[in-house]
Coordinates of C-alpha atoms in Angstrom, one line a residue:
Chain A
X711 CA 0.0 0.0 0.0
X712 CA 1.3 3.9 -1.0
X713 CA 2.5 5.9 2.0
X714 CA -0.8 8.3 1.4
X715 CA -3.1 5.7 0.6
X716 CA -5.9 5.8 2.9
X717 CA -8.0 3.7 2.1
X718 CA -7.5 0.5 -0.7
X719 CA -9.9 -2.5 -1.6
X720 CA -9.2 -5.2 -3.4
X721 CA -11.8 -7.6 -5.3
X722 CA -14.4 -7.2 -2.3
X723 CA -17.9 -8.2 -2.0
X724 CA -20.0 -7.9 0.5
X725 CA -23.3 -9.3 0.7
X726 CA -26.6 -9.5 3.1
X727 CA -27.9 -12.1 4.3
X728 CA -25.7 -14.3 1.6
X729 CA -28.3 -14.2 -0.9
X730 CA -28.2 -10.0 -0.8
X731 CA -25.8 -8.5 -3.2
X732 CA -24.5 -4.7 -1.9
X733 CA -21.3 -4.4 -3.5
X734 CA -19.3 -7.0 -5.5
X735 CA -16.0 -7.1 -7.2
X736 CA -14.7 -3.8 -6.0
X737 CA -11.2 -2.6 -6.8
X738 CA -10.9 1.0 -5.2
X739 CA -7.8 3.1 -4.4
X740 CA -8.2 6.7 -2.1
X741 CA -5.4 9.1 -1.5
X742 CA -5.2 11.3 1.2
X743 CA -6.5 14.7 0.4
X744 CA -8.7 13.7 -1.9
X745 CA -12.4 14.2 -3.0
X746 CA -14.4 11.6 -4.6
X747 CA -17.2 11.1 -5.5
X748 CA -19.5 7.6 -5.7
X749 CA -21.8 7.9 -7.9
X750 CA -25.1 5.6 -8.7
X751 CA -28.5 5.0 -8.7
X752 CA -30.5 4.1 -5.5
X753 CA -29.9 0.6 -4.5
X754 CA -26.3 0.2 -6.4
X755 CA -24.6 -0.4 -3.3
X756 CA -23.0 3.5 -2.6
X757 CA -24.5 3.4 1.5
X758 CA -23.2 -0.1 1.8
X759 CA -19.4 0.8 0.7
X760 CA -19.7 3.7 2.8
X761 CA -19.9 1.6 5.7
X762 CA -17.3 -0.6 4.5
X763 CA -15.4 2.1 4.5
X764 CA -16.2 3.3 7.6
X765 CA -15.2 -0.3 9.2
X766 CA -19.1 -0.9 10.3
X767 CA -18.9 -3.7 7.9
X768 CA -15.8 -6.2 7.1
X769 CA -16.0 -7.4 3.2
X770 CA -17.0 -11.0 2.7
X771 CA -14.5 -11.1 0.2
X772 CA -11.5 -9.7 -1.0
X773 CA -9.1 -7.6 1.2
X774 CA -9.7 -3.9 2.6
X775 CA -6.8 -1.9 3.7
X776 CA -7.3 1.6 5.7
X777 CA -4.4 3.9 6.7
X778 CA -2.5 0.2 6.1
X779 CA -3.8 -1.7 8.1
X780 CA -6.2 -4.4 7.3
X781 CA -9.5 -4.2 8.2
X782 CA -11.8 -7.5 9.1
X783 CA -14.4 -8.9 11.2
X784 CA -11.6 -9.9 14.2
X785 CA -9.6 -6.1 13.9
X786 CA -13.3 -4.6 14.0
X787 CA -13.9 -6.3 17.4
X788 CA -10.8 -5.1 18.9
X789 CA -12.4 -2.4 21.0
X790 CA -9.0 0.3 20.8
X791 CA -8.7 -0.7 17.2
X792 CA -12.1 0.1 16.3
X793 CA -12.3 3.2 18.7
X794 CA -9.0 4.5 16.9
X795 CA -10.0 3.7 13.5
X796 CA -13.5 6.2 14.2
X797 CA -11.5 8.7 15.5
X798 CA -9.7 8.8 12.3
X799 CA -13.0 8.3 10.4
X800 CA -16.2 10.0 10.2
X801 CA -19.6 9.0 8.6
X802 CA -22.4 11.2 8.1
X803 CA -25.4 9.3 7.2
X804 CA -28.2 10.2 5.0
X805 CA -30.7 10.1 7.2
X806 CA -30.3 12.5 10.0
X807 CA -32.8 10.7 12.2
X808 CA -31.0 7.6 12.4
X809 CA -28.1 9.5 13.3
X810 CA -29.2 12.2 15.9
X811 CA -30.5 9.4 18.6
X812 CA -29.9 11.6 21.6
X813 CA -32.5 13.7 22.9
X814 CA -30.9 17.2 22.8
X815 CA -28.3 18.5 20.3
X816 CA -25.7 19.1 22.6
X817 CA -25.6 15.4 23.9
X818 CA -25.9 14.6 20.1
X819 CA -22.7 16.5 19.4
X820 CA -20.8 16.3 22.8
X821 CA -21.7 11.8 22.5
X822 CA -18.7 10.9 19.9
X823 CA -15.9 13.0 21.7
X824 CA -17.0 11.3 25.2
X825 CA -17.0 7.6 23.7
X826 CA -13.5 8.4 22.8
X827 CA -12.6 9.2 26.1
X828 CA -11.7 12.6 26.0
X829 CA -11.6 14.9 29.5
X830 CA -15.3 16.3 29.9
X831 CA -14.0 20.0 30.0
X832 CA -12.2 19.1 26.3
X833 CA -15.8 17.5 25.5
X834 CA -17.4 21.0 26.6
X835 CA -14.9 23.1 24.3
X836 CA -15.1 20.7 21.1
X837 CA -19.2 20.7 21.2
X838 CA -19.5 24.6 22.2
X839 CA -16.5 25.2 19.4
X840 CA -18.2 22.8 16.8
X841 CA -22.2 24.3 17.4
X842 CA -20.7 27.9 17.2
X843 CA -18.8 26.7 13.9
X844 CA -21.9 25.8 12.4
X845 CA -24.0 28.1 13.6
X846 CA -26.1 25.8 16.0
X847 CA -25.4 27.0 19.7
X848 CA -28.6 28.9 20.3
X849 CA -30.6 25.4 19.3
X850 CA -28.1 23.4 21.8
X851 CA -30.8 22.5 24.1
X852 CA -33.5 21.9 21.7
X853 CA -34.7 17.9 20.8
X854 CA -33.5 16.9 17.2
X855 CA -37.5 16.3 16.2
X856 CA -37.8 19.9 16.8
X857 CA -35.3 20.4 14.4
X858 CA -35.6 21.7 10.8
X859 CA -34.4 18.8 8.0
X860 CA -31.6 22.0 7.0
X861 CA -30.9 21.8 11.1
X862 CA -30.9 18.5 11.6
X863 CA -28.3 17.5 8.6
X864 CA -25.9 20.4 10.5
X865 CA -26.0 18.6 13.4
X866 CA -25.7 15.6 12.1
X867 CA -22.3 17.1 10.4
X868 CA -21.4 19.2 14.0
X869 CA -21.5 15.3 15.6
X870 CA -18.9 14.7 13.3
X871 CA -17.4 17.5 13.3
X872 CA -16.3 17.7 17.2
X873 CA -13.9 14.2 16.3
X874 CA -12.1 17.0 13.5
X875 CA -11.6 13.0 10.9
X876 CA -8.8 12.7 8.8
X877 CA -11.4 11.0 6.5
X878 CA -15.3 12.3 5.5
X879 CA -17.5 9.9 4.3
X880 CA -21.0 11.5 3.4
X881 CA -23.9 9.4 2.5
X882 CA -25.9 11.6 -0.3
X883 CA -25.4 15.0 1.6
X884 CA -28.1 16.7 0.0
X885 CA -31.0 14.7 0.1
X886 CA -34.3 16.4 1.4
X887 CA -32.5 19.8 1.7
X888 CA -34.0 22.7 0.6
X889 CA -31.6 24.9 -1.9
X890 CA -29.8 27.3 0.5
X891 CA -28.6 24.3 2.8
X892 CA -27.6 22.3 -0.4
X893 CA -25.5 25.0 -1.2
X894 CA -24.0 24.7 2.7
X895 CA -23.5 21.4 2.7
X896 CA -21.6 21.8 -0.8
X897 CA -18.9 24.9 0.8
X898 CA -18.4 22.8 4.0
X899 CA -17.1 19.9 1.2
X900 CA -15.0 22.4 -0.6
X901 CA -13.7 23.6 3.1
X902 CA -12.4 20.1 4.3
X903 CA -11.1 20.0 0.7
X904 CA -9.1 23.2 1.1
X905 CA -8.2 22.2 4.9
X906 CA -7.0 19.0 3.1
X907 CA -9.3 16.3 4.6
X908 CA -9.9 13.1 2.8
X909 CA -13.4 13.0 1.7
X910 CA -15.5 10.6 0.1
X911 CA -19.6 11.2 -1.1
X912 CA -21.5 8.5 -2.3
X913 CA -24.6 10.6 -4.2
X914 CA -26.4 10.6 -7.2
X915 CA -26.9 14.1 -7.3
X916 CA -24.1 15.0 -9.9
X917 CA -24.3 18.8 -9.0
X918 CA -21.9 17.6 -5.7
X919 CA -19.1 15.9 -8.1
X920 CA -20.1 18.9 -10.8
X921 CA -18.6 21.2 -8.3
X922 CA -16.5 19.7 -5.3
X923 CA -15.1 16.3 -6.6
X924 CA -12.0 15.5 -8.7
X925 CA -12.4 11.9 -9.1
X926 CA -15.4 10.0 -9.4
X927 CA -16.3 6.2 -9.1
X928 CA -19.6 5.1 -10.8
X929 CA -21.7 2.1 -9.5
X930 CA -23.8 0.4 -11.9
X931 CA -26.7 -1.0 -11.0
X932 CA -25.1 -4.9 -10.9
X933 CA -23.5 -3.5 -7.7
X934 CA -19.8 -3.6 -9.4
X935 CA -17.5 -0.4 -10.3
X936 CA -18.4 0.3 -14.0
X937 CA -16.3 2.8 -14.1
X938 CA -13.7 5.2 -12.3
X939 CA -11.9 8.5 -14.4
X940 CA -12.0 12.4 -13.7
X941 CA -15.0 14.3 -12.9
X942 CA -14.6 16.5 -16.0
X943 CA -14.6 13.0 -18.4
X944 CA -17.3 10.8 -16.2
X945 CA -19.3 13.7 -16.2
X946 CA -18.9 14.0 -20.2
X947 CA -19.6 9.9 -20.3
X948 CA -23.8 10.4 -21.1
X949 CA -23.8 7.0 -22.4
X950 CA -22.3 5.8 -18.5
X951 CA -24.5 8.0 -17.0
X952 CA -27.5 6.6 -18.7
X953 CA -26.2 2.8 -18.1
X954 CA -25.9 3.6 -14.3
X955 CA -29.3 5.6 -14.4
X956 CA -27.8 8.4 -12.8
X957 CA -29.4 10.9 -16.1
X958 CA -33.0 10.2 -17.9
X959 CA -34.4 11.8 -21.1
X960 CA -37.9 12.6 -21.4
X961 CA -39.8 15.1 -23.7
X962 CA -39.3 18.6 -23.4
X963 CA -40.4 21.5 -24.6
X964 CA -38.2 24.7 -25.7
X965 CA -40.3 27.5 -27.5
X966 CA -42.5 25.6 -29.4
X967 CA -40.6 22.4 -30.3
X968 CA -40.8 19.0 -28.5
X969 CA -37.9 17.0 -28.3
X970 CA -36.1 14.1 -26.4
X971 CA -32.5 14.5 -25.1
X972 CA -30.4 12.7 -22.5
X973 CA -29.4 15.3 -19.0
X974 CA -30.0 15.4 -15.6
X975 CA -31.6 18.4 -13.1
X976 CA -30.0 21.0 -11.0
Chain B
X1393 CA -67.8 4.1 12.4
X1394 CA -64.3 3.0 10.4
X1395 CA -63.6 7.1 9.8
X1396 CA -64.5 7.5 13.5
X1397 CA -61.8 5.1 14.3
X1398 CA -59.1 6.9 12.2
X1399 CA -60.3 10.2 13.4
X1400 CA -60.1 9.3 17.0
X1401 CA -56.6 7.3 16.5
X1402 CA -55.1 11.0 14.1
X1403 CA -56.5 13.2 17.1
X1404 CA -54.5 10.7 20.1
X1405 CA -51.3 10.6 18.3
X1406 CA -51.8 14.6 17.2
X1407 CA -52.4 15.2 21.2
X1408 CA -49.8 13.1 22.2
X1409 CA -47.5 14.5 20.2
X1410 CA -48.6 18.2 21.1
X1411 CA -48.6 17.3 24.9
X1412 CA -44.6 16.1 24.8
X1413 CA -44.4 19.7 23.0
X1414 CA -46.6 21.2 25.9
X1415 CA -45.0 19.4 28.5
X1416 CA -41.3 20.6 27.6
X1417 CA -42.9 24.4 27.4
X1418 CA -43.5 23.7 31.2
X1419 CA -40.0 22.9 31.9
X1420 CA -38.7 25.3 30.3
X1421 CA -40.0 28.3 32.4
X1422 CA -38.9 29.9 34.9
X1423 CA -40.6 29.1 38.0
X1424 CA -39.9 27.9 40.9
X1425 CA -38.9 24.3 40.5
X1426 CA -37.7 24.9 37.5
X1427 CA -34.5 26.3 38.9
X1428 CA -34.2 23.3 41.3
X1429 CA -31.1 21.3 40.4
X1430 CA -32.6 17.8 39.2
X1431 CA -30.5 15.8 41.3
X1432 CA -32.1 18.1 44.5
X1433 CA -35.5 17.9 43.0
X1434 CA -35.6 14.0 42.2
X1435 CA -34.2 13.3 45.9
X1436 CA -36.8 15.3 47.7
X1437 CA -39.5 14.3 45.9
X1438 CA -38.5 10.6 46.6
X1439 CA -39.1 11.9 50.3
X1440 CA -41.8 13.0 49.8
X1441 CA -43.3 10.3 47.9
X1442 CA -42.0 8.3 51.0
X1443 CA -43.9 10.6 54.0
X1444 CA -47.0 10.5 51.5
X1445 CA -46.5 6.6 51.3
X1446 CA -46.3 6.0 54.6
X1447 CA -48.8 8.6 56.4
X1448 CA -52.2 7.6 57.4
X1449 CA -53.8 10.9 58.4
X1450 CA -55.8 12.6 55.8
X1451 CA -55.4 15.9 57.2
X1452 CA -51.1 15.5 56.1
X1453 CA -52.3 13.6 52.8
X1454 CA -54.8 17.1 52.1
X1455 CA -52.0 19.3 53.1
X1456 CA -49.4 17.7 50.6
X1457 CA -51.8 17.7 48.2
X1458 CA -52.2 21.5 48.8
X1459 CA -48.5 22.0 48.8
X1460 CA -48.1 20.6 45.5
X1461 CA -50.9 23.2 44.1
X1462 CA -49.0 25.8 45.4
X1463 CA -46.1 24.8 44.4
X1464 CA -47.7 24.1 40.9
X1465 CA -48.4 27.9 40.9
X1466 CA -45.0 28.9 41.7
X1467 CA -44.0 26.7 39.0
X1468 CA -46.1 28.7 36.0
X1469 CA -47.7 25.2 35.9
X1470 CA -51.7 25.9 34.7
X1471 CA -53.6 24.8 37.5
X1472 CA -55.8 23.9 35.5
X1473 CA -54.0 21.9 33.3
X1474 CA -52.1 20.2 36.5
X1475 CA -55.6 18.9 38.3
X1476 CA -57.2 17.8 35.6
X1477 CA -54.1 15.6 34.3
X1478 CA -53.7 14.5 37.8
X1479 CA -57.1 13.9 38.5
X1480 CA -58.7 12.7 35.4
X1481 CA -57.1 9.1 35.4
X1482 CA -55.2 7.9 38.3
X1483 CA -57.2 8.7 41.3
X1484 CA -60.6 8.6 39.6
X1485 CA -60.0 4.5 38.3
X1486 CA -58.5 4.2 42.0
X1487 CA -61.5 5.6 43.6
X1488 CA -63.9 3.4 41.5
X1489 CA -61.5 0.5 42.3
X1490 CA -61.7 1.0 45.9
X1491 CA -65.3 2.3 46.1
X1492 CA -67.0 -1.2 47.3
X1493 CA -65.2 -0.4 50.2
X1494 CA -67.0 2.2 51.7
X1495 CA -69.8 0.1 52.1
X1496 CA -70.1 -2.1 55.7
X1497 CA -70.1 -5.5 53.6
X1498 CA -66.6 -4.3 53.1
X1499 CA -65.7 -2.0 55.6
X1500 CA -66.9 -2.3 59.2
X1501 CA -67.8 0.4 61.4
X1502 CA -69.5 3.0 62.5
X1503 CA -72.7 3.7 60.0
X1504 CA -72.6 7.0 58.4
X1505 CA -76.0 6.5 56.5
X1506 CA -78.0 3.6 55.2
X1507 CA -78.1 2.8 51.5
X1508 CA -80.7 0.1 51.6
X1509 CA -81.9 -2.4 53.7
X1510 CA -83.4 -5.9 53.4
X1511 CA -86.0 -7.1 55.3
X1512 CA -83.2 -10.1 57.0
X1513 CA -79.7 -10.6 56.5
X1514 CA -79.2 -12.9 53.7
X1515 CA -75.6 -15.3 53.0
X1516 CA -75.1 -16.7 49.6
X1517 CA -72.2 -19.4 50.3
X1518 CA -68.7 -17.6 51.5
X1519 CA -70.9 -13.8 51.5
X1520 CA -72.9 -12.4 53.9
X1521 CA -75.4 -9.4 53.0
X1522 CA -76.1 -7.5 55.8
X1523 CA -79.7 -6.4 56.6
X1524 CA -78.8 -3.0 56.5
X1525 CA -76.2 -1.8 53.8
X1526 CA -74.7 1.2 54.9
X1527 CA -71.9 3.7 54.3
X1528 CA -69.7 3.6 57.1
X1529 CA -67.7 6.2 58.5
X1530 CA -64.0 3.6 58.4
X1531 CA -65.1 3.2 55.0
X1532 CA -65.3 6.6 53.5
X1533 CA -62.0 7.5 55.8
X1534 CA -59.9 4.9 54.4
X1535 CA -60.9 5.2 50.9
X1536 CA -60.6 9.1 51.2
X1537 CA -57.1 7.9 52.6
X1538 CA -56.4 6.1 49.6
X1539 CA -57.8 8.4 46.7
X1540 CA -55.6 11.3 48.5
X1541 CA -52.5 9.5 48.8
X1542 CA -52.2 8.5 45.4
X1543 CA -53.8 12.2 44.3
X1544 CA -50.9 13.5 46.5
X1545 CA -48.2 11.2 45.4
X1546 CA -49.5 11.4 41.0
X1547 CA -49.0 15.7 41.7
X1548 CA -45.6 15.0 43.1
X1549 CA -44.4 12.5 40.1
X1550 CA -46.1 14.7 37.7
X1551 CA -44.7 18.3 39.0
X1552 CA -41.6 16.7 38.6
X1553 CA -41.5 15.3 35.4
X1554 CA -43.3 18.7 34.4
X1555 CA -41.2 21.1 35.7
X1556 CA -37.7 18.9 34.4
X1557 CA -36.4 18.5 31.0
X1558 CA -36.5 14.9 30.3
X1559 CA -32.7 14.7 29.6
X1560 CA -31.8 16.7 32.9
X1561 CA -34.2 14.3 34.3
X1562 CA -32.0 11.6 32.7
X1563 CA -28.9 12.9 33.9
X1564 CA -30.3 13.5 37.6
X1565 CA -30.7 9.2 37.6
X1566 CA -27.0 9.0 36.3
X1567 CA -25.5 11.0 38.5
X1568 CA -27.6 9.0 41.1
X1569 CA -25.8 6.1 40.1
X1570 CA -28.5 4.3 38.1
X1571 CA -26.5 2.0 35.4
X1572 CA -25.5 4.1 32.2
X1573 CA -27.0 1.7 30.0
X1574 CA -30.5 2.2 31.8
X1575 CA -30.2 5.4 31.1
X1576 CA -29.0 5.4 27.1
X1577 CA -32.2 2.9 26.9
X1578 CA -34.4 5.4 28.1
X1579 CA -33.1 8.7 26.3
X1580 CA -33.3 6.6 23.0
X1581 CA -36.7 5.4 24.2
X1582 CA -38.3 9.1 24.3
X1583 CA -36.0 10.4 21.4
X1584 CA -37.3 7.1 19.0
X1585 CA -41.3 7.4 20.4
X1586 CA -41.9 11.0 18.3
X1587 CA -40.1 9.8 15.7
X1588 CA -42.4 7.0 15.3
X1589 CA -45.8 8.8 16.5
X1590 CA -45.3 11.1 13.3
X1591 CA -45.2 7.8 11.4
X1592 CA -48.1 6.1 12.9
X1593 CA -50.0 10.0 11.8
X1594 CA -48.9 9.1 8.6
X1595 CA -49.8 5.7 8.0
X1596 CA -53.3 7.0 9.2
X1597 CA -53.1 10.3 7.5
X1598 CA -52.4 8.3 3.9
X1599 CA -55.6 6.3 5.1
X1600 CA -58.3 8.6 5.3
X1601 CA -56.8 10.7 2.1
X1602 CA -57.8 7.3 0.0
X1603 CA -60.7 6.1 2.0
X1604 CA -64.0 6.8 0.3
X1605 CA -66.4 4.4 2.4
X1606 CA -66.1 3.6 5.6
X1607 CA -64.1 -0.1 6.5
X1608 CA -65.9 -2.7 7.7
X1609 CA -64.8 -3.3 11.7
X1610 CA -63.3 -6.6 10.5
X1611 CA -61.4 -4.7 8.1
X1612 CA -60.1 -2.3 10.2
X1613 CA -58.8 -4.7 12.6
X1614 CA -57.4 -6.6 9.9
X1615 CA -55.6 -2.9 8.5
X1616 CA -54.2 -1.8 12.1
X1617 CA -52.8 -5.4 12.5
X1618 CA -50.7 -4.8 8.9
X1619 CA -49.8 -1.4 10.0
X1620 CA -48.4 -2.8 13.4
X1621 CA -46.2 -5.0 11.1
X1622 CA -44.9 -2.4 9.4
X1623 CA -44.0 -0.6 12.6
X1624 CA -42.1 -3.0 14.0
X1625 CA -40.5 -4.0 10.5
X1626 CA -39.6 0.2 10.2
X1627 CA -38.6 -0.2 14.3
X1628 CA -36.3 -3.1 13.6
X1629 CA -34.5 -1.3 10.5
X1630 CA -34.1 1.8 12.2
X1631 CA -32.4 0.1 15.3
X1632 CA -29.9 -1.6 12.8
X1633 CA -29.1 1.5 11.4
X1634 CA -28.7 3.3 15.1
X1635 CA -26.3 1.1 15.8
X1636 CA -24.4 1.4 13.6
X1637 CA -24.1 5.3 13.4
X1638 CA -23.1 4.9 17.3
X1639 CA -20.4 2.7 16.3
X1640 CA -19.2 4.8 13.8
X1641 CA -18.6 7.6 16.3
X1642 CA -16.7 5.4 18.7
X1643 CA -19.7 3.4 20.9
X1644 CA -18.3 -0.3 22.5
X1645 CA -20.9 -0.8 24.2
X1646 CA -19.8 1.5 27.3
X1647 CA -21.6 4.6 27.3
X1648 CA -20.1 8.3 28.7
X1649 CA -22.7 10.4 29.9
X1650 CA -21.9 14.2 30.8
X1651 CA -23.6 16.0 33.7
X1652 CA -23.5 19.9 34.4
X1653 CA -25.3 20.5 37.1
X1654 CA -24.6 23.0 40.0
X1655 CA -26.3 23.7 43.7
X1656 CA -27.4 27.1 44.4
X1657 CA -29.0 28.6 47.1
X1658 CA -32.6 28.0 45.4
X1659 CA -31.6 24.2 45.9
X1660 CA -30.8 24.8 49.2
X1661 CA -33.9 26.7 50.3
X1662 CA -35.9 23.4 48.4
X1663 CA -34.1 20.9 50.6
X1664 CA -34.7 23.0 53.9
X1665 CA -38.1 23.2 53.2
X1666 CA -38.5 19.5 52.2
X1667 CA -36.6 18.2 55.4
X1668 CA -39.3 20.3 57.6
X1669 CA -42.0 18.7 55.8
X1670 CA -40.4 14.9 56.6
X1671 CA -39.2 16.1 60.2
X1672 CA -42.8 17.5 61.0
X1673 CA -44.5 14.2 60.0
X1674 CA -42.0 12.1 62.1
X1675 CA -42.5 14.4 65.3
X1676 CA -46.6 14.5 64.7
X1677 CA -47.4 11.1 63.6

C-alpha cells in the first residue's frame, strides 16, 4: 500500500444475508486529500461501501486496507482498534434521524468525543467550538424532532465535526434539503477540501461531483464499479451515465418544439 | 364508524405529540422548580413520595396535596392543566377500584348513613349481606385515605416530570448512580417514540386521504394489525441503522454520559423546606 493511501480495496464483495448483493468485485484506491465522489443509482450499493469504508462492515470477500492496516471482522472487534479507527473516520449518514438518537443537540454532538474518552472540560470546548462553527449553539438545548431537515443535517455534520476526521464519508449529503442548505453542505465539502481532509460522497446528485469532486467512481446498477476516471470526463460519459441511471431523457419542450434528449436536473 | 376510528386514533397521536411539546414548554419556564437542580429535586420528591406513602392521616395527605398546588403555581404550571391531568385518570380509576369499600359488607364500622336495607340478613355461600347496607364512616375514611395518597403522590411524580427536562431528568438518575446503560435505553426510548408517532400520523393520515367508504370493523382490525407489522418492520430497521451510526462515532458498548449540574442557594432553600416537611410528620405522627 502507497505511504498516502488511505483507504484500498481489493476484489471485495459484501453481501446481506448471503443471498443480498451490496457491492461485488470492487477494486478501489483513495489518497489522502482527496475528494471523490461515488456515484449511482438508489440501491447500487454507494450506503453499503460507505460503511465498509467506515469499518461498520468487514468485506465478505476480497481484502480492505485503511491507513495500512487491514480491516476485518476480528480487527473490527478489537475495541482500541475500532475506537482509533473512528477517530480517524467520520460517517455522516443520510438520514439524519438515524443518526441524531440523543434527545438534545448538545448530547448529540458532545456523545462521539465522550465515547473516545476525552476529558469532559475538552468535550465541553469541542461541542461549544463545533455548534458555534456551524452556527447551532442557540438550538443546543433543543430535541433533534424539533429540528428543521436543514438543522438536523448540520448537526448531524457538528457530531462529526467535534472528532475533526482525517477521513469524511458523506452518505448523499443533500437529500431532502431545501436549496440554500444544499448549497452549505456543498462549501463545507469544498472547506475540508481546502483544509486537506480526505473526503468521500456516495450521491447521485451529480451537481456535488459537478462542483467539489476531482475523481469519481460510478456504481452500476449490478452493484460492481463500471467505471472510475476524472469528474470532468465521467461527467462527459452520457452513455455511463444513462447505463448507471444516474441521467434520464424525457420530452421537453423549448419554444415551441418538443424534443427528447439525455441530461440530468439542477 | 371506520372514519370515526381513524379520526379518533389522528387526534391521540396529534395530542400526544402536542402534549410532549406542551410538556417541555412547562420545563422550560422559569418558575420555581424549574430552577431546582434535578439531582435536588428528584431526591426530595422521593421523600416526599415516602412521607405520602407512609402517612395515614388525611389531614397530612390534604396538606401535601395543597402544597403541591402551590407549588404548581409557583412553577407557572396551569392549575388547570395540573388537576385535571392529575385527576382525570389515576385517582378517579383508584377511587372506582376502591369504592366497594366504603360500604359495611366491606368495611366495618360506625354507619354513616344507610343505602338500603333488606327485610333479613341474607348469606349466599362464603358472602354475607347484611340487613342494613350502609356507608360507614371507616369506609369513606380509608378510601378518602387512599384516593388522597395517590392524588398526592400522581402531583408529586407529575410536577416533577413537568417542571424537568427529560434529559436533565436523565442525567439526575445518572449521577444517582442508576446503570448508564439504563439510562441510554431510556433517552433513546423518548427520542425514537416522536419519531415513530409522526409515522403512525402518517400511515393513518395516507388512510383517510384514499378512504372513500367507511371499512368494515373486521377490516379495520385486519388494517391496524398490517400497520403494526410495518412498525415494527420500520422499528427493527431503524435500530440496525442506530447502531451502527453509534459505532461509527466510537460506541463499545460503554456509554459516557456528561452531567452539568450546579447547587445554588434555590436548591438549598428546596431541601430546607423539604426536610421540615419529613421532620414534621416524624414528630406529629
Amino acid at each position: 500500500m502507497e505511504n498516502n493511501c488511505v483507504f484500498e480495496l481489493r476484489d471485495v464483495s459484501f453481501d446481506y444475508m448471503e443471498n443480498v448483493h451490496a457491492i461485488e468485485s470492487i477494486d478501489l484506491k483513495i489518497h489522502k486529500g482527496e475528494t471523490i465522489a461515488i456515484l449511482g443509482a438508489n440501491g447500487s450499493g454507494k450506503s453499503t461501501l460507505l460503511k465498509l469504508l467506515d469499518g461498520l462492515y468487514a468485506p465478505n470477500k476480497g481484502e480492505f486496507q485503511a491507513f495500512g492496516s487491514i480491516i476485518n471482522e476480528t480487527t473490527l472487534r478489537d475495541k482500541k482498534m475500532a475506537r482509533e479507527f473512528h477517530r480517524k473516520v467520520g460517517l455522516v449518514f443520510q438520514d439524519p434521524d438515524v443518526q441524531l438518537f440523543l434527545p438534545t443537540v448538545w448530547d448529540e454532538v458532545a456523545f462521539a468525543p465522550l465515547q473516545m474518552g476525552l476529558p469532559k472540560q475538552k468535550v465541553t470546548e469541542v461541542v461549544s467550538e463545533a455548534l458555534t462553527q456551524l452556527e447551532l449553539y442557540h438550538l443546543k438545548d433543543r430535541a433533534p424532532y424539533h429540528l428543521s431537515e436543514g438543522e438536523k443535517k448540520k448537526v448531524s455534520i457538528a457530531s462529526v465535526l467535534t472528532l475533526d476526521p482525517e477521513v469524511w464519508l458523506m452518505d448523499e449529503p443533500t437529500a431532502s434539503l431545501d436549496p440554500r442548505t444544499q448549497g452549505w453542505v456543498i462549501d463545507f465539502i469544498l472547506e475540508l477540501s481546502e483544509k486537506g481532509k480526505t473526503t468521500v460522497i456516495a450521491t447521485h446528485d451529480l451537481e456535488i461531483p459537478h462542483v467539489a469532486t476531482n475523481v469519481c467512481y460510478v456504481l452500476g446498477q449490478d452493484h460492481k464499479i463500471l467505471v472510475k476516471g476524472s469528474t470532468h470526463d465521467i461527467l462527459n460519459r452520457e452513455d455511463i451515465l444513462l447505463q448507471a441511471n444516474l441521467i434520464h431523457q424525457h420530452r421537453h419542450v423549448h419554444a415551441n418544439v418538443a424534443h427528447t434528449h439525455k441530461h440530468w436536473h439542477y | 364508524m371506520g372514519n370515526d376510528f381513524v379520526a379518533k386514533t389522528l387526534a391521540e397521536t396529534a395530542k400526544a405529540i402536542e402534549y410532549s411539546v406542551f410538556a417541555n414548554q412547562y420545563a422550560e419556564k422559569k418558575g420555581f422548580l424549574q430552577r431546582i437542580d434535578p439531582r435536588v429535586k428528584l431526591l426530595t420528591t422521593l421523600a416526599l413520595l415516602i412521607v405520602i406513602g407512609l402517612t395515614n392521616r388525611l389531614s397530612v395527605l390534604l396538606a401535601l396535596y395543597g402544597g403541591a398546588l402551590v407549588l404548581a403555581a409557583f412553577s407557572r404550571v396551569s392549575l388547570g392543566f395540573f388537576i385535571k391531568r392529575v385527576w382525570v385518570f389515576i385517582p378517579l380509576f383508584t377511587g372506582i377500584v376502591a369504592l366497594p369499600a366504603v360500604f359495611n359488607i366491606v368495611t366495618p364500622g360506625k354507619p354513616l348513613f344507610t343505602v338500603i336495607s333488606f327485610m333479613s340478613p341474607h348469606t349466599f355461600g362464603p358472602f354475607h349481606i347484611p340487613q342494613h347496607i350502609t356507608i360507614t364512616i371507616q369506609g369513606v375514611s380509608g378510601v378518602s385515605i387512599l384516593v388522597m395518597r395517590v392524588a398526592a403522590s400522581v402531583s408529586m411524580a407529575v410536577l416533577l416530570v413537568l417542571t424537568t427536562q427529560w434529559i436533565r431528568l436523565l442525567k439526575a438518575l445518572y449521577v444517582l448512580k442508576t446503570p448508564e446503560v439504563v439510562i441510554m435505553i431510556l433517552a433513546m426510548t423518548y427520542r425514537y417514540i416522536h419519531l415513530f408517532l409522526r409515522t403512525v400520523e402518517g400511515m393513518f393520515l395516507a388512510k383517510k386521504s384514499r378512504e372513500i367508504s367507511d371499512l368494515k370493523m373486521k377490516e379495520e382490525h385486519g388494517w391496524i394489525a398490517s400497520r403494526l407489522g410495518v412498525l415494527v418492520g420500520k422499528s427493527y430497521r431503524l435500530s440496525n441503522e442506530v447502531h451502527l451510526a453509534m459505532t461509527s462515532r466510537g460506541w463499545t458498548g460503554n456509554p459516557t454520559l456528561m452531567d452539568d449540574f450546579t447547587i445554588n442557594r434555590i436548591d438549598g432553600l428546596w431541601i430546607v423546606i423539604t426536610l421540615a416537611v419529613v421532620i414534621l410528620w416524624i414528630v406529629f405522627r
